[in-house]
CSV table of C-alpha atoms in Angstrom, one decimal:
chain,number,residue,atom,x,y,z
E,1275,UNK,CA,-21.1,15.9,-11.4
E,1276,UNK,CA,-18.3,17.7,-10.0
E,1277,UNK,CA,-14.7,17.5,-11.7
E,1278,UNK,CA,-12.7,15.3,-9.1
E,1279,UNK,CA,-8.6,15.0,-10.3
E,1280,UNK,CA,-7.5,12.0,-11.8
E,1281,UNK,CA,-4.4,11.9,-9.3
E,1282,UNK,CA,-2.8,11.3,-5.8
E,1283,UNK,CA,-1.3,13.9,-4.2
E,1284,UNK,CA,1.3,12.7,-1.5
E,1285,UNK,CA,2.8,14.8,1.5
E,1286,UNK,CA,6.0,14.8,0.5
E,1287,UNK,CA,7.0,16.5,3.9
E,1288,UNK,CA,6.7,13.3,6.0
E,1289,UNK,CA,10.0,11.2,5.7
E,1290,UNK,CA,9.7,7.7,6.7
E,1291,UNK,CA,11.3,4.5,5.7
E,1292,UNK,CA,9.5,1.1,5.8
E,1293,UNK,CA,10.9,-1.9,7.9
E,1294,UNK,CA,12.0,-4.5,6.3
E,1295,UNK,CA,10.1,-6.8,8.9
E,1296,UNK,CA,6.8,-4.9,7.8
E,1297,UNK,CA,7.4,-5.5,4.3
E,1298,UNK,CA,8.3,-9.0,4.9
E,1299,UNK,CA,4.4,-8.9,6.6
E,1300,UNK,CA,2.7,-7.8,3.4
E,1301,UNK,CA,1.1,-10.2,1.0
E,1302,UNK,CA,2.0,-10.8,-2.6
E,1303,UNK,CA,-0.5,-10.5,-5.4
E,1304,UNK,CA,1.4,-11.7,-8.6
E,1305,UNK,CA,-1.3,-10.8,-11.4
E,1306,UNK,CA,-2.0,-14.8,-12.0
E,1307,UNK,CA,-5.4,-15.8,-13.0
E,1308,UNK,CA,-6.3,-17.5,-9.9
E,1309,UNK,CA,-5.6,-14.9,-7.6
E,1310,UNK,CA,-8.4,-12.4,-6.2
E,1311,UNK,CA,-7.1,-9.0,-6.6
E,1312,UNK,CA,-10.1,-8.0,-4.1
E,1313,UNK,CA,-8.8,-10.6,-1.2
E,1314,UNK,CA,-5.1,-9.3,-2.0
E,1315,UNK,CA,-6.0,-5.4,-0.9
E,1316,UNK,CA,-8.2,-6.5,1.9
E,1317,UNK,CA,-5.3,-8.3,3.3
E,1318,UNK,CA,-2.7,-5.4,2.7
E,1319,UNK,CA,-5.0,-3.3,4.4
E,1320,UNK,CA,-5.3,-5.3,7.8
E,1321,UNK,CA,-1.5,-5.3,7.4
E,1322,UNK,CA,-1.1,-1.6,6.7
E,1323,UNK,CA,-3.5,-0.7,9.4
E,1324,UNK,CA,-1.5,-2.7,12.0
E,1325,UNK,CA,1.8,-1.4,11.3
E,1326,UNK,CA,1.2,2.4,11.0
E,1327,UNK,CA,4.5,4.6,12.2
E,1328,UNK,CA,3.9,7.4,14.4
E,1329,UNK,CA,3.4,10.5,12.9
E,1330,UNK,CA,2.1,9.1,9.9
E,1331,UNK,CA,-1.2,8.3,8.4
E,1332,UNK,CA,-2.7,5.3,7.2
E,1333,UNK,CA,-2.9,6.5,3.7
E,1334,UNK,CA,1.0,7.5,3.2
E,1335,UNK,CA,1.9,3.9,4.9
E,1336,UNK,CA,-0.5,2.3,2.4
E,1337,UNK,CA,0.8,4.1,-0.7
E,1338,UNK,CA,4.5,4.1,0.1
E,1339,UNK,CA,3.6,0.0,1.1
E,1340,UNK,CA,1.7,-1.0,-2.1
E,1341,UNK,CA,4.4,-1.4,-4.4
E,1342,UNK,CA,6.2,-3.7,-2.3
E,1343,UNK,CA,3.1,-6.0,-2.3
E,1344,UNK,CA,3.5,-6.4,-6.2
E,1345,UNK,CA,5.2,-9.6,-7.8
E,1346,UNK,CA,5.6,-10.7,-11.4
E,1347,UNK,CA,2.8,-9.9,-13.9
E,1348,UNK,CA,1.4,-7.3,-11.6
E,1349,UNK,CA,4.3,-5.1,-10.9
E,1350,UNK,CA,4.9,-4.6,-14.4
């Protein structure tokens, strides 16, 4: 088994700054015992996909995005 890093590296050299209508769009996952985790990401990721900025990928949208969709319990 090959040794894969335990990190993610992140273009730095694409500047973009996230609407505060798209952040508005994401969903919230507040770390509560009822609440799926797995149904939270699938639903960030329809939102991510359908708001990508020009010039920039999917996966910086989604990591520069995530933290926004964090409440409570979870972003802590």
């Amino acid at each position: 088994m090959e040794n894969q890093p335990l990190c993610i590296n992140i273009n730095n050299n694409v500047n973009f700054e996230l609407k505060s209508s798209f952040i508005r769009l994401l969903p919230t996952f507040n770390g509560l015992a009822g609440e799926d985790p797995h149904t939270h990401l699938k639903e960030f990721h329809m939102v991510c996909v359908g708001m990508k900025p020009n010039g920039v990928n999917k996966e910086q949208v989604t990591l520069k995005a995530f933290s926004f969709s964090l409440k409570g319990v979870a972003k802590a």
